[in-house]
Short mmCIF file of C-alpha atoms in Angstrom, two decimals:
data_model
loop_
_atom_site.label_atom_id
_atom_site.label_comp_id
_atom_site.label_asym_id
_atom_site.label_seq_id
_atom_site.Cartn_x
_atom_site.Cartn_y
_atom_site.Cartn_z
CA MET A 1295 66.02 -95.76 -118.63
CA THR A 1296 68.31 -93.68 -120.80
CA LEU A 1297 68.04 -92.07 -124.19
CA THR A 1298 70.57 -92.84 -126.88
CA SER A 1299 72.56 -90.21 -128.78
CA PRO A 1300 75.53 -90.42 -131.12
CA VAL A 1301 78.96 -90.50 -129.47
CA THR A 1302 81.26 -87.82 -130.82
CA ARG A 1303 84.73 -86.42 -130.28
CA PRO A 1304 85.72 -82.96 -128.97
CA VAL A 1305 85.31 -80.08 -131.38
CA LEU A 1306 86.97 -76.71 -131.90
CA GLY A 1307 86.22 -73.63 -129.82
CA ALA A 1308 84.22 -72.09 -132.65
CA PHE A 1309 81.38 -74.42 -131.63
CA VAL A 1310 80.41 -72.17 -128.70
CA ALA A 1311 80.17 -69.09 -130.90
CA THR A 1312 78.05 -71.03 -133.39
CA ILE A 1313 75.57 -72.11 -130.71
CA LEU A 1314 75.33 -68.64 -129.17
CA ALA A 1315 74.70 -67.11 -132.59
CA THR A 1316 71.78 -69.42 -133.45
CA ALA A 1317 69.30 -67.74 -131.10
CA THR A 1318 67.88 -64.26 -131.65
CA SER A 1319 66.04 -62.11 -129.12
CA GLN A 1320 62.35 -62.89 -129.32
CA ALA A 1321 59.25 -63.01 -127.16
CA ILE A 1322 58.77 -66.75 -127.74
CA THR A 1323 61.67 -69.13 -127.37
CA THR A 1324 59.98 -72.43 -128.23
CA LEU A 1325 60.45 -73.64 -131.80
CA VAL A 1326 58.49 -75.57 -134.42
CA GLY A 1327 61.34 -75.57 -136.93
CA ALA A 1328 64.84 -74.22 -137.36
CA GLY A 1329 64.56 -70.51 -136.55
CA VAL A 1330 60.74 -70.66 -136.49
CA THR A 1331 59.11 -69.84 -133.17
CA GLY A 1332 55.83 -71.46 -132.14
CA ASP A 1333 54.23 -73.91 -129.74
CA PRO A 1334 55.68 -77.44 -130.10
CA PHE A 1335 53.83 -78.90 -127.12
CA LEU A 1336 50.81 -81.18 -127.00
CA THR A 1337 47.71 -80.28 -124.98
CA SER A 1338 46.37 -83.20 -122.98
CA PRO A 1339 42.59 -83.37 -122.42
CA GLY A 1340 41.38 -83.16 -118.85
CA ALA A 1341 44.34 -81.35 -117.25
CA ALA A 1342 43.38 -79.72 -113.94
CA GLY A 1343 46.41 -77.42 -113.95
CA THR A 1344 48.95 -76.28 -116.53
CA SER A 1345 52.27 -74.41 -116.35
CA THR A 1346 54.31 -73.26 -119.35
CA TRP A 1347 57.70 -71.64 -119.90
CA ASN A 1348 58.18 -70.28 -123.42
CA ASP A 1349 59.87 -66.91 -122.84
CA LEU A 1350 63.22 -68.10 -121.50
CA ASN A 1351 65.50 -65.31 -122.66
CA ALA A 1352 67.62 -62.53 -121.19
CA SER A 1353 65.19 -59.80 -122.25
CA ALA A 1354 62.36 -61.36 -120.25
CA LEU A 1355 64.63 -62.49 -117.41
CA PRO A 1356 67.28 -59.83 -116.69
CA GLY A 1357 69.68 -60.31 -113.81
CA TYR A 1358 70.26 -64.04 -114.20
CA GLY A 1359 73.91 -63.73 -115.25
CA GLY A 1360 75.82 -64.36 -118.44
CA PHE A 1361 78.43 -66.66 -119.88
CA PRO A 1362 79.70 -69.01 -118.51
CA GLY A 1363 76.68 -68.99 -116.19
CA PHE A 1364 77.97 -70.19 -112.83
CA GLY A 1365 76.35 -67.37 -110.85
CA ALA A 1366 73.34 -68.01 -108.63
CA TRP A 1367 69.92 -67.11 -109.99
CA PRO A 1368 68.23 -64.25 -108.10
CA SER A 1369 64.97 -66.20 -107.81
CA PRO A 1370 63.12 -69.14 -109.38
CA ILE A 1371 61.52 -68.52 -112.77
CA SER A 1372 57.75 -68.64 -112.37
CA SER A 1373 55.63 -70.28 -115.05
CA GLN A 1374 54.83 -67.78 -117.78
CA GLY A 1375 51.41 -68.72 -119.17
CA ALA A 1376 48.17 -66.93 -118.32
CA GLY A 1377 46.27 -68.70 -115.53
CA ASP A 1378 49.16 -71.04 -114.82
CA ASN A 1379 49.71 -73.10 -111.72
CA SER A 1380 52.28 -72.07 -109.12
CA ALA A 1381 55.16 -74.12 -110.54
CA SER A 1382 58.61 -72.56 -110.93
CA LEU A 1383 61.99 -73.38 -112.48
CA THR A 1384 65.17 -73.12 -110.43
CA LYS A 1385 68.85 -73.82 -110.92
CA VAL A 1386 70.14 -76.39 -108.44
CA SER A 1387 73.79 -76.36 -109.47
CA GLY A 1388 76.18 -75.74 -112.35
CA ALA A 1389 76.25 -73.21 -115.19
CA ALA A 1390 73.03 -72.09 -116.88
CA TYR A 1391 71.49 -68.69 -117.64
CA PRO A 1392 68.88 -67.07 -119.92
CA ALA A 1393 70.67 -66.14 -123.17
CA SER A 1394 69.18 -64.36 -126.19
CA GLY A 1395 66.80 -67.16 -127.19
CA SER A 1396 66.97 -69.95 -124.61
CA ILE A 1397 68.36 -70.99 -121.27
CA TYR A 1398 71.93 -71.80 -122.22
CA PHE A 1399 73.89 -74.46 -120.35
CA GLY A 1400 77.26 -72.75 -120.14
CA GLY A 1401 80.70 -73.80 -119.01
CA THR A 1402 84.10 -73.67 -120.62
CA LEU A 1403 84.73 -77.26 -121.74
CA LEU A 1404 84.28 -78.55 -125.28
CA THR A 1405 84.03 -82.26 -124.55
CA PRO A 1406 80.80 -84.03 -125.56
CA ASN A 1407 78.45 -85.05 -122.76
CA THR A 1408 79.95 -82.78 -120.08
CA ASN A 1409 77.57 -81.94 -117.25
CA GLY A 1410 76.42 -78.33 -117.53
CA ALA A 1411 73.82 -77.72 -114.86
CA GLN A 1412 71.00 -79.29 -112.89
CA LEU A 1413 67.60 -77.59 -113.07
CA SER A 1414 64.42 -78.40 -111.19
CA VAL A 1415 60.73 -77.68 -111.82
CA ASN A 1416 58.94 -77.35 -108.47
CA ASP A 1417 55.34 -76.99 -107.32
CA SER A 1418 54.64 -76.64 -103.60
CA THR A 1419 50.86 -76.31 -104.14
CA PRO A 1420 49.91 -78.96 -106.72
CA VAL A 1421 46.33 -79.58 -107.78
CA SER A 1422 44.15 -81.32 -105.22
CA GLY A 1423 43.89 -85.07 -105.73
CA LEU A 1424 46.93 -85.18 -108.04
CA THR A 1425 47.14 -88.53 -109.85
CA THR A 1426 49.17 -87.91 -113.03
CA ILE A 1427 51.89 -85.52 -114.17
CA VAL A 1428 52.84 -84.89 -117.81
CA PHE A 1429 56.03 -82.91 -118.48
CA GLN A 1430 57.19 -81.76 -121.92
CA ILE A 1431 60.55 -80.13 -122.59
CA GLN A 1432 62.24 -78.79 -125.73
CA PHE A 1433 66.03 -79.17 -125.74
CA GLY A 1434 68.63 -78.25 -128.34
CA GLU A 1435 71.55 -80.65 -128.56
CA ALA A 1436 75.23 -79.86 -128.15
CA MET A 1437 77.63 -82.27 -129.85
CA GLY A 1438 74.93 -84.96 -130.02
CA TYR A 1439 73.65 -84.71 -126.44
CA ASP A 1440 71.07 -82.76 -124.47
CA PHE A 1441 70.36 -84.63 -121.20
CA TYR A 1442 73.64 -85.33 -119.41
CA ASN A 1443 74.53 -89.03 -119.76
CA ASN A 1444 71.17 -89.35 -121.59
CA VAL A 1445 69.43 -89.68 -118.20
CA GLU A 1446 65.77 -88.69 -118.23
CA PRO A 1447 64.20 -86.31 -115.68
CA VAL A 1448 63.22 -87.84 -112.34
CA LEU A 1449 60.31 -86.96 -110.06
CA SER A 1450 60.35 -86.51 -106.29
CA PHE A 1451 57.16 -85.83 -104.34
CA THR A 1452 55.89 -85.21 -100.80
CA ALA A 1453 52.92 -87.23 -99.59
CA GLY A 1454 53.21 -88.01 -95.91
CA ALA A 1455 55.03 -91.28 -95.39
CA GLN A 1456 54.74 -92.12 -99.10
CA GLY A 1457 57.07 -89.39 -100.34
CA GLY A 1458 59.70 -90.71 -102.73
CA THR A 1459 62.79 -89.65 -104.62
CA SER A 1460 64.19 -90.43 -108.06
CA VAL A 1461 60.92 -91.78 -109.42
CA ALA A 1462 61.34 -92.69 -113.10
CA ALA A 1463 58.67 -91.74 -115.62
CA THR A 1464 55.96 -94.31 -116.31
CA TYR A 1465 55.98 -93.37 -119.99
CA SER A 1466 58.44 -91.34 -122.04
CA GLY A 1467 58.99 -90.48 -125.67
CA VAL A 1468 60.33 -88.05 -128.27
CA ILE A 1469 57.32 -86.07 -129.47
CA SER A 1470 59.12 -84.26 -132.29
CA ARG A 1471 62.57 -83.26 -133.51
CA PHE A 1472 64.17 -81.24 -136.31
CA ASP A 1473 67.65 -80.31 -137.53
CA ASN A 1474 68.82 -77.01 -136.10
CA GLY A 1475 72.31 -76.61 -137.53
CA THR A 1476 75.37 -78.82 -137.67
CA PHE A 1477 78.58 -79.54 -135.83
CA ASP A 1478 81.79 -81.24 -136.92
CA PRO A 1479 83.16 -83.96 -134.61
CA GLY A 1480 86.24 -84.22 -136.81
CA THR A 1481 84.74 -86.63 -139.34
CA GLY A 1482 82.51 -84.20 -141.22
CA PRO A 1483 79.30 -82.27 -140.50
CA GLU A 1484 76.66 -83.93 -138.30
CA PRO A 1485 73.16 -82.55 -137.58
CA LEU A 1486 72.30 -80.85 -134.31
CA TYR A 1487 68.77 -81.80 -133.33
CA THR A 1488 66.22 -79.87 -131.34
CA ASN A 1489 64.16 -82.48 -129.50
CA THR A 1490 60.79 -82.15 -127.79
CA TYR A 1491 60.39 -84.86 -125.15
CA GLY A 1492 57.34 -86.00 -123.20
CA PHE A 1493 57.34 -87.71 -119.78
CA GLN A 1494 54.40 -89.02 -117.77
CA TRP A 1495 54.22 -90.16 -114.16
CA ASP A 1496 51.32 -92.25 -112.82
CA LEU A 1497 50.81 -91.38 -109.13
CA SER A 1498 47.34 -92.91 -108.80
CA GLY A 1499 48.69 -95.52 -106.39
CA ILE A 1500 49.65 -92.86 -103.82
CA THR A 1501 46.91 -92.95 -101.20
CA GLU A 1502 48.02 -89.90 -99.20
CA PRO A 1503 47.53 -86.39 -100.62
CA ILE A 1504 50.52 -85.14 -102.63
CA THR A 1505 51.52 -81.78 -101.17
CA GLY A 1506 54.49 -80.96 -103.38
CA PHE A 1507 56.77 -82.30 -106.09
CA ASN A 1508 59.82 -81.49 -108.18
CA ILE A 1509 61.15 -82.73 -111.52
CA THR A 1510 64.94 -82.62 -111.80
CA PHE A 1511 67.16 -82.96 -114.88
CA ASN A 1512 70.73 -82.22 -115.99
CA GLY A 1513 71.70 -80.65 -119.31
CA VAL A 1514 75.08 -80.92 -120.99
CA GLN A 1515 77.33 -77.91 -121.50
CA HIS A 1516 76.33 -75.79 -124.52
CA SER A 1517 72.85 -77.31 -124.88
CA SER A 1518 69.81 -75.01 -125.00
CA LEU A 1519 66.50 -75.21 -123.15
CA TYR A 1520 63.82 -73.52 -125.28
CA GLY A 1521 60.75 -74.20 -123.18
CA MET A 1522 58.67 -76.57 -121.04
CA LYS A 1523 55.06 -77.48 -120.34
CA LEU A 1524 53.77 -79.12 -117.16
CA GLU A 1525 50.27 -80.60 -116.84
CA GLN A 1526 48.66 -81.97 -113.68
CA PHE A 1527 45.63 -84.26 -113.52
CA ASP A 1528 43.24 -85.08 -110.68
CA GLN A 1529 41.88 -88.14 -112.48
CA ASN A 1530 43.82 -91.10 -113.80
CA PRO A 1531 43.67 -90.79 -117.61
CA GLY A 1532 44.47 -94.48 -118.06
CA GLY A 1533 47.48 -95.26 -120.22
CA SER A 1534 49.87 -92.91 -121.92
CA LEU A 1535 49.02 -89.36 -122.97
CA ILE A 1536 52.27 -89.28 -124.94
CA PRO A 1537 51.44 -90.37 -128.50
CA GLU A 1538 53.29 -92.97 -130.50
CA PRO A 1539 55.77 -91.25 -132.84
CA SER A 1540 54.90 -90.94 -136.51
CA PHE A 1541 56.48 -93.21 -139.12
CA ALA A 1542 58.47 -90.26 -140.49
CA LEU A 1543 59.90 -89.49 -137.08
CA LEU A 1544 60.83 -93.11 -136.52
CA GLY A 1545 62.71 -93.09 -139.80
CA GLY A 1546 64.55 -89.92 -138.87
CA LEU A 1547 65.66 -91.52 -135.61
CA GLY A 1548 66.94 -94.63 -137.30
CA GLY A 1549 64.38 -96.88 -135.65
CA LEU A 1550 65.10 -95.69 -132.09
CA LEU A 1551 62.51 -96.93 -129.63
CA LEU A 1552 60.79 -93.68 -128.68
CA LEU A 1553 57.99 -94.79 -126.40
CA ARG A 1554 58.72 -97.18 -123.56
CA ARG A 1555 56.66 -98.60 -120.72
CA LYS A 1556 58.58 -98.82 -117.47
CA LYS A 1557 58.47 -102.12 -115.63
#
């Protein structure tokens, strides 16, 4: 399953400077509105373990490089919430680094939907009896895209002979979005959206204990990762924990189907 975004044409080099200037140094990098920090994530009842990343900036994470961001990270970024699980964020490949107010997907090209970097959220000691994973991520678009090729994150897990790769989410949706500036594709100003996505994987059919997992995704060049939240459950909640979008949000997305059940 893929997510749709407007197709645009290349823009001028000033775009990079505009994106870099939108973020200011701050303790919290997640947003609830344009320039307004806060917690955009939902809290699901019954979670047995939670991990959050909401301080993804250069001040909190020195030594992770600068523009264009091709250097290796010195270590994975551990989850940042009090009492969190052992999950961590790592760069697999490409250009990405903690900038002043987000993890910035760098690079030197100014073509829409250019692969910036692949990141992975990993947990080698998940909760015992893991049955469900909910993953939320807040992404700022670049030239109308955030996930490269609009491809959603995929899950891989280890569970004896039942380990699998590239497992698509059972449920997915856009939880919220807001305008966070504009860009000009050559036909006039278009909004840049900051999107908060939710993904849920049902692993209740795995009969062997899950001993580790990772969630992998690719961001486009010049997009911004503001934060993430990972919840693990040891009981099957039954159905989606990702809510249906509000009528107002549906209207803002032009009727885009936001919540889908995988077959």
